[in-house]
Coordinates of C-alpha atoms and ligand atoms in Angstrom, one line a residue:
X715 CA 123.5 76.7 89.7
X716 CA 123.4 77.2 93.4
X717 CA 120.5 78.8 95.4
X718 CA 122.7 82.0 95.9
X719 CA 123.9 82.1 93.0
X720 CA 120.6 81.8 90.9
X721 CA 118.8 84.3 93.2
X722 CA 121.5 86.6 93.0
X723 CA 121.9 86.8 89.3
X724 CA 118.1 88.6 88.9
X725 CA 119.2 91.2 91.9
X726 CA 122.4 91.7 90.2
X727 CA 120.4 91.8 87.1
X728 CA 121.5 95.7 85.5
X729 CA 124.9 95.8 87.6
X730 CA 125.7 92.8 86.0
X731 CA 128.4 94.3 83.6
X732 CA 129.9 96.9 86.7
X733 CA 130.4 93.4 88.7
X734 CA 132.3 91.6 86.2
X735 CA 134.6 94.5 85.8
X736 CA 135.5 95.2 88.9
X737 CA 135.7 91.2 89.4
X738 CA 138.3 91.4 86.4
X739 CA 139.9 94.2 88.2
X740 CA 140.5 91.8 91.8
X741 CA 141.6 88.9 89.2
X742 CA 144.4 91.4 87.9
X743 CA 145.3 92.4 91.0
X744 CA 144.1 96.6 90.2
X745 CA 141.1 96.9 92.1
X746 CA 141.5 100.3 94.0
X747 CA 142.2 100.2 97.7
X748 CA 140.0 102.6 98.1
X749 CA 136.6 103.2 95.4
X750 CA 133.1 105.0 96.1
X751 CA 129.8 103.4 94.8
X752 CA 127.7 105.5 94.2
X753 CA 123.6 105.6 92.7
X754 CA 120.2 106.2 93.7
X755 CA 118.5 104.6 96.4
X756 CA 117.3 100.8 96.3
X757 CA 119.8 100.5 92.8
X758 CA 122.0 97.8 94.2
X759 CA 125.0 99.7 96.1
X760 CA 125.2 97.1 98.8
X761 CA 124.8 94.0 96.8
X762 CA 127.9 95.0 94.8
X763 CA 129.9 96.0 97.3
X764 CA 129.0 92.4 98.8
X765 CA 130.2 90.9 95.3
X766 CA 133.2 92.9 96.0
X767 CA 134.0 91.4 98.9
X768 CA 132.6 88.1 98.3
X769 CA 135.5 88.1 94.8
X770 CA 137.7 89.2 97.3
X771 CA 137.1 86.4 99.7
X772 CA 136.5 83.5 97.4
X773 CA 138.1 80.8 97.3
X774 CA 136.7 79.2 94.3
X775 CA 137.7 78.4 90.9
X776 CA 139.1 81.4 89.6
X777 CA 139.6 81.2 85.8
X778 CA 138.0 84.1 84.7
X779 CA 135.9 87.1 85.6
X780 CA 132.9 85.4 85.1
X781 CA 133.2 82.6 88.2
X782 CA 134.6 85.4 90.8
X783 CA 132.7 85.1 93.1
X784 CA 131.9 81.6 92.9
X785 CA 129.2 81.9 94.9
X786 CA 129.1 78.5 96.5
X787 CA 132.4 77.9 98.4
X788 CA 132.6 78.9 102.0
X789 CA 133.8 82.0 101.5
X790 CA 131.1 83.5 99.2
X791 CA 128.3 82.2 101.4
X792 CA 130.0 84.0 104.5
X793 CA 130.4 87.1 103.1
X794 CA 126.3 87.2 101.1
X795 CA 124.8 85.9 104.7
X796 CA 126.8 88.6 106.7
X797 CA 129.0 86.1 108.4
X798 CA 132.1 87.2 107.7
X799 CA 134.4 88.9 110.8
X800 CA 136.3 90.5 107.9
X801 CA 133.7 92.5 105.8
X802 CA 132.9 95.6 108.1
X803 CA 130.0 97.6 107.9
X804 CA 130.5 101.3 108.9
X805 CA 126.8 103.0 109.2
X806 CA 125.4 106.2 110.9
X807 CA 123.0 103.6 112.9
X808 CA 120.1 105.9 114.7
X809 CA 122.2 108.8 114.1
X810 CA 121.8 111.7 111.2
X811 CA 125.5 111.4 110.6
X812 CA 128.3 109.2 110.6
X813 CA 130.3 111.0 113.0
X814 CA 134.4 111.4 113.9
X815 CA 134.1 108.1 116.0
X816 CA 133.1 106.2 113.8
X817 CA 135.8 107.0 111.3
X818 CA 138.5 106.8 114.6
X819 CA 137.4 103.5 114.5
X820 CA 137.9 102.5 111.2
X821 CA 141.6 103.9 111.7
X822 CA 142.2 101.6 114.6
X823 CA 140.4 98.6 113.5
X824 CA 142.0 98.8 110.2
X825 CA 145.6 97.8 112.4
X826 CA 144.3 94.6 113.4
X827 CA 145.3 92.1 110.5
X828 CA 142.0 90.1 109.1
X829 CA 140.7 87.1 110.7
X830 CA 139.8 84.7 108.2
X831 CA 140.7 86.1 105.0
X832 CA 143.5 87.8 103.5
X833 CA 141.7 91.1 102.7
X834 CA 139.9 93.3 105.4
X835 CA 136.7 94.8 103.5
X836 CA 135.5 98.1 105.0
X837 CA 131.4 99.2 103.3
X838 CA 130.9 102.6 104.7
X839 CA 126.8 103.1 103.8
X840 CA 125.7 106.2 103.1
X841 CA 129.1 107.8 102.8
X842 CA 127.8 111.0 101.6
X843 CA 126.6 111.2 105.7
X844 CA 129.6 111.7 107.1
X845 CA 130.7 114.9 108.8
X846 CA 133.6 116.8 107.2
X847 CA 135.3 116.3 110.3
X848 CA 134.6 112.1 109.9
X849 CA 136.0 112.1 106.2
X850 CA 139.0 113.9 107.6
X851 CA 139.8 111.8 109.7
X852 CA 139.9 109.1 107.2
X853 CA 142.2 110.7 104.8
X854 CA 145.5 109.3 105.6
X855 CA 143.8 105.9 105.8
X856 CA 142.4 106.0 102.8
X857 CA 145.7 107.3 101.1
X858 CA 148.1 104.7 103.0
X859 CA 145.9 101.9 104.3
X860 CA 147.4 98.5 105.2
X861 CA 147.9 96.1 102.2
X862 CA 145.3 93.9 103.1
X863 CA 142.7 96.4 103.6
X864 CA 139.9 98.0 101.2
X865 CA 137.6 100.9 101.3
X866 CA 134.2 100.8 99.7
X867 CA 132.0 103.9 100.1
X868 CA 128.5 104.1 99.4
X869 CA 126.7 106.9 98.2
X870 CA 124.2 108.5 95.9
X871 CA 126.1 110.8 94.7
X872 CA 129.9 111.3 94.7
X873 CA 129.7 115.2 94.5
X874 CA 128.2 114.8 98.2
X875 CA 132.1 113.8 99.3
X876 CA 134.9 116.3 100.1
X877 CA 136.8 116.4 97.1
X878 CA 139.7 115.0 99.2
X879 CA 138.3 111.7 99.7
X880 CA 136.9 112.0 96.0
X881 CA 140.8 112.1 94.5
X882 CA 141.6 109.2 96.2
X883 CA 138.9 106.7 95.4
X884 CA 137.5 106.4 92.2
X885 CA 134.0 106.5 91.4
X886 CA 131.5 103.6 90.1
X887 CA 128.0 104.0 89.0
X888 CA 125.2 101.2 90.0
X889 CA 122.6 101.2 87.0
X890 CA 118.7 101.5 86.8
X891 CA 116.8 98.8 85.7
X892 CA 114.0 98.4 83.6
X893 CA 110.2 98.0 84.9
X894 CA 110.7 94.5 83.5
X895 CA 113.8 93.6 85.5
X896 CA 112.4 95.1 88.4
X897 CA 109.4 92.8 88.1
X898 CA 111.7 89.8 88.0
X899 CA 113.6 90.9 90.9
X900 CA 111.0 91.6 93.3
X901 CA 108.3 88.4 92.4
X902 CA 111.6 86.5 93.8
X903 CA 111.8 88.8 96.9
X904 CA 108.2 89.0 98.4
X905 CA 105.2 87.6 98.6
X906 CA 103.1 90.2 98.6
X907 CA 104.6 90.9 94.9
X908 CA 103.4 87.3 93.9
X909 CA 100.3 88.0 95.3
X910 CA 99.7 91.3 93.4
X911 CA 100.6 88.9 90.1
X912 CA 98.2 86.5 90.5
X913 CA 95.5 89.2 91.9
X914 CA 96.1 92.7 90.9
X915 CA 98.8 92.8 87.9
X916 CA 98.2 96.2 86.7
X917 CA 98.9 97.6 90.3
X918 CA 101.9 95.2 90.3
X919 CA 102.8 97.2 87.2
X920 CA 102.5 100.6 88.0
X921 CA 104.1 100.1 91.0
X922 CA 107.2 98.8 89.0
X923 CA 107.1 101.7 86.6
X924 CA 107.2 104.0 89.2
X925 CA 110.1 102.5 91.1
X926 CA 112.5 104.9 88.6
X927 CA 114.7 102.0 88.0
X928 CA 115.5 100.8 91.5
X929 CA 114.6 97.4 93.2
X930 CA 114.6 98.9 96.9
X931 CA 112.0 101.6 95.9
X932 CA 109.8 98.9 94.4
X933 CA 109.7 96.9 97.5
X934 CA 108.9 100.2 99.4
X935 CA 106.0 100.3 96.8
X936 CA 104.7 97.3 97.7
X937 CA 103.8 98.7 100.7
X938 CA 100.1 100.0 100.1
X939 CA 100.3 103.0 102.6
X940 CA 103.8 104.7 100.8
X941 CA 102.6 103.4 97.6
X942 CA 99.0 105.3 98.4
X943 CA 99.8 109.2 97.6
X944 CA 101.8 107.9 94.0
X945 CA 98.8 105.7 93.0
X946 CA 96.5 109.0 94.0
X947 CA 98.5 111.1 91.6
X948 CA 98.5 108.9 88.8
X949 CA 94.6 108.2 88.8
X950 CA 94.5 112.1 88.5
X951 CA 97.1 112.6 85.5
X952 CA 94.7 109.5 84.0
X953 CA 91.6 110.9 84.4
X954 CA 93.1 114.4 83.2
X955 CA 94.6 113.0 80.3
X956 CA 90.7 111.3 79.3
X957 CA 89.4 114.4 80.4
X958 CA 91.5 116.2 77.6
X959 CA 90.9 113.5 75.0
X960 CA 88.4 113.6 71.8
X961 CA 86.2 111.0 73.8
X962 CA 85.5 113.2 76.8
X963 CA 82.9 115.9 76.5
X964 CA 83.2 119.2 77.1
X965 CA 84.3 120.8 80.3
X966 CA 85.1 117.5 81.7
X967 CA 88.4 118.2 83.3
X968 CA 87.1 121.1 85.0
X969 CA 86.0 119.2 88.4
X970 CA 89.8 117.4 88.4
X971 CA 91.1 120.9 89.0
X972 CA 90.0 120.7 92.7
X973 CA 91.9 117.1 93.2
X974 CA 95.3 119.1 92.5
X975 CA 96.4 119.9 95.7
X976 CA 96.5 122.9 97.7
X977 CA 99.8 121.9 99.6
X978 CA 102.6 123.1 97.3
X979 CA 104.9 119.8 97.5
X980 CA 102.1 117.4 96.9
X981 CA 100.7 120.1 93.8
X982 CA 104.4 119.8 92.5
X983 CA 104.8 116.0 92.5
X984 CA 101.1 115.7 90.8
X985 CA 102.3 118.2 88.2
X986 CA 105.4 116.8 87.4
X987 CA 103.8 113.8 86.8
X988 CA 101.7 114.9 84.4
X989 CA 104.1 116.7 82.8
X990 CA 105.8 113.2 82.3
X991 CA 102.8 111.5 81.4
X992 CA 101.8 114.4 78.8
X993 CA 105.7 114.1 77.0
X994 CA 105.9 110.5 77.2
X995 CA 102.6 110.7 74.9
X996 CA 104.0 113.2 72.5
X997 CA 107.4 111.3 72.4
X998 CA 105.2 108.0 71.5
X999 CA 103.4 109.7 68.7
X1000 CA 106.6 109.9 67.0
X1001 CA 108.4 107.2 68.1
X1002 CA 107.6 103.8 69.2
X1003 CA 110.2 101.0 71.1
X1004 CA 111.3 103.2 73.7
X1005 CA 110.7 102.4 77.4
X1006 CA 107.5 103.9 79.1
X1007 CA 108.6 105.3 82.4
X1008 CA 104.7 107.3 83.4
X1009 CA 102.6 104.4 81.8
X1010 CA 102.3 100.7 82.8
X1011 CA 100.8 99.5 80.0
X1012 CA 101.7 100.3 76.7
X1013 CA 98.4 99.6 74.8
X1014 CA 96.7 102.3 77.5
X1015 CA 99.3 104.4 76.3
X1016 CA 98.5 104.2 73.2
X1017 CA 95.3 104.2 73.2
X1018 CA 95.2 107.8 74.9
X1019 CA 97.9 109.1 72.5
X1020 CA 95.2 108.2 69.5
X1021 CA 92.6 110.0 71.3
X1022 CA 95.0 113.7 72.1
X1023 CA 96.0 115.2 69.5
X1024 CA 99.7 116.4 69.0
X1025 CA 98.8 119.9 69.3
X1026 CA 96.3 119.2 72.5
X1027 CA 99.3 117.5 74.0
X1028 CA 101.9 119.9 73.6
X1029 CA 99.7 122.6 74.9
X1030 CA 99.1 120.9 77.8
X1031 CA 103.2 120.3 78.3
X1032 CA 103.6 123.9 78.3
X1033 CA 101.1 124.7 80.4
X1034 CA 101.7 122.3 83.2
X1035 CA 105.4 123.4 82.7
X1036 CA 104.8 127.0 83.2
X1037 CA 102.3 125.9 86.6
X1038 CA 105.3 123.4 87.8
X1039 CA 107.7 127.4 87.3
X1040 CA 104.6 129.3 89.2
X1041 CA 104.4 126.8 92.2
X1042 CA 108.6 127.2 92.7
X1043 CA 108.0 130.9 92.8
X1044 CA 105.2 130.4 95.5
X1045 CA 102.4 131.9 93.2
X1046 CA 99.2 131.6 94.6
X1047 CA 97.8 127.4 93.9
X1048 CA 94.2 128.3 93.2
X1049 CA 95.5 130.8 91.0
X1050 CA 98.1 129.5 88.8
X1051 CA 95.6 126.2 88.7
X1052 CA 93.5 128.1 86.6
X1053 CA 95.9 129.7 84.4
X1054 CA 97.1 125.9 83.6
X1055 CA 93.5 125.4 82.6
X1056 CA 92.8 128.6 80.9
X1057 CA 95.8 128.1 78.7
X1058 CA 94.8 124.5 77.9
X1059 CA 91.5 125.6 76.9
X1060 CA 89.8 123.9 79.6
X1061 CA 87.4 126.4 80.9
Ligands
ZN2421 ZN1 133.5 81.6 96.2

């Protein structure tokens, strides 16, 4: 295997599958002139709208889906190190949007036959940024573009798009990965990740838990100051959860009530999260095998869902729940903080 190749099969890792379909699709000759890619943040958008490109461009063996790309002719290389004058990247650069010029230049540029290759690859990032008037003014490429040319527009969610440009492009999901994959993916992409393995695995781990299934928000993760108000929140839903549990005594949790916060958006994100953490528990009591998305290990998991019982946990669920309604309806924090605790038979 080449370098490329074996460093982009783990960040391909869960698009593998959407790849080798829409490789299959090129090798037929039925890929869409136009499509939109769309997912959440950091899930792999741009990397498979390079593999589109790179199928496109490649010049290597081409027997079956499976070797398109090749990912070690010229071609391939080209387009994965950003080298190639016919794969176009359209972005809103410092701007908020991606304005009506940018799209007039699309529609002119798209005249000009490629340079090197026989395709002319347009990525639009962050399509769902455009300005009505921008998407409008891409229509009629987009319905009757050259023969050589192809549209890929990124986005995290299609709905975002007029449904104009929607009925002409069809729509592709990139796929979360798993806290495992995630781990692969970024101990080959920085060194601070290694670093965390050797040193510090269990942060390492509850930073890739709490990436919800995307490489690029791991990699934000691994950035101590971002990753700082997450990590905050979960040592509160921990020590709540021991708090709660037959080892702690009495009245324990009642000093963790003043570590909720008193900004609303903050109060919300730690609630939610222990609203996850609280189900996740009760879901475990019953049912073993699935994939933890609160906890990072799975023996502390389980080791807190022996010490709550069922009917402690559920409790709990509800009353977070009706604390996480309260704080949308701007009840008052202090307030609604120790109905939450009343109802949980805390104080
Ligand atoms: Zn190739």
């Amino acid at each position: 295997m080449s370098e490329l190749s074996e460093k982009y099969m783990t960040q391909i890792a869960g698009n593998r599958a959407l790849c080798r379909r829409l490789s299959l699709d090129i090798l037929a000759g039925t890929l869409p002139h136009a499509l939109i890619l769309e997912g959440a943040s950091g899930s792999g958008k741009r990397l498979v709208a390079l593999n589109i490109a790179a199928a496109l461009a490649c010049t290597g063996k081409h027997k079956d889906g499976a070797s398109v790309p090749c990912l070690s002719c010229l071609e391939c290389r080209k387009v994965f190190e950003g080298l190639c004058p016919d794969v176009i990247f359209v972005n809103r650069g410092e701007k908020a949007t991606i304005g009506v010029e940018e799209a007039r230049f699309v529609r002119e540029d798209v005249k000009i036959i490629p340079n090197d290759l026989e395709r002319k690859i347009y990525i639009i990032e962050e399509a769902d940024k455009m300005t009505d008037q921008a998407q409008n003014a891409l229509l009629l490429t987009l319905e009757e573009p050259p023969s050589y040319a192809v549209f890929i527009l990124l986005c995290e969610s299609a709905s975002e798009l007029l449904e104009t440009i929607r009925s002409r492009a069809p729509v592709f999901r990139t796929e979360l990965m798993s806290a495992q994959e995630i781990e692969k993916c970024i101990l080959e992409k920085s060194d601070r990740a290694r670093t965390l393995k050797a040193q510090d695995p269990s942060l390492l781990a509850q930073i890739t838990v709490s990436a919800g299934g995307t490489v690029g928000r791991a990699l934000d993760y691994l950035d101590e100051r971002k990753f700082a108000p997450i990590k905050e929140a979960r040592e509160l839903t921990y020590d709540f959860l021991e708090a709660i549990s037959d080892r702690a005594k009495a009245g324990a949790a009642i000093p963790l009530l003043s570590r909720f916060s008193s900004k609303r958006d903050t109060l919300q994100f730690q609630l939610e999260m222990l609203l996850d953490a609280a189900v996740e528990l009760l879901i475990l009591k019953k049912a073993d095998g699935r994939e933890l998305v609160f906890f990072e290990s799975e023996q502390k998991a389980l080791d807190l869902c022996e010490l709550i019982p069922a009917s402690k946990l559920l409790a709990v669920s509800e009353a977070v729940n009706e604390a996480i309604e309260e704080n949308k309806r701007n009840a008052n924090v202090r307030l609604l903080l120790m109905k939450m605790a009343t109802s949980i038979k805390i104080l």
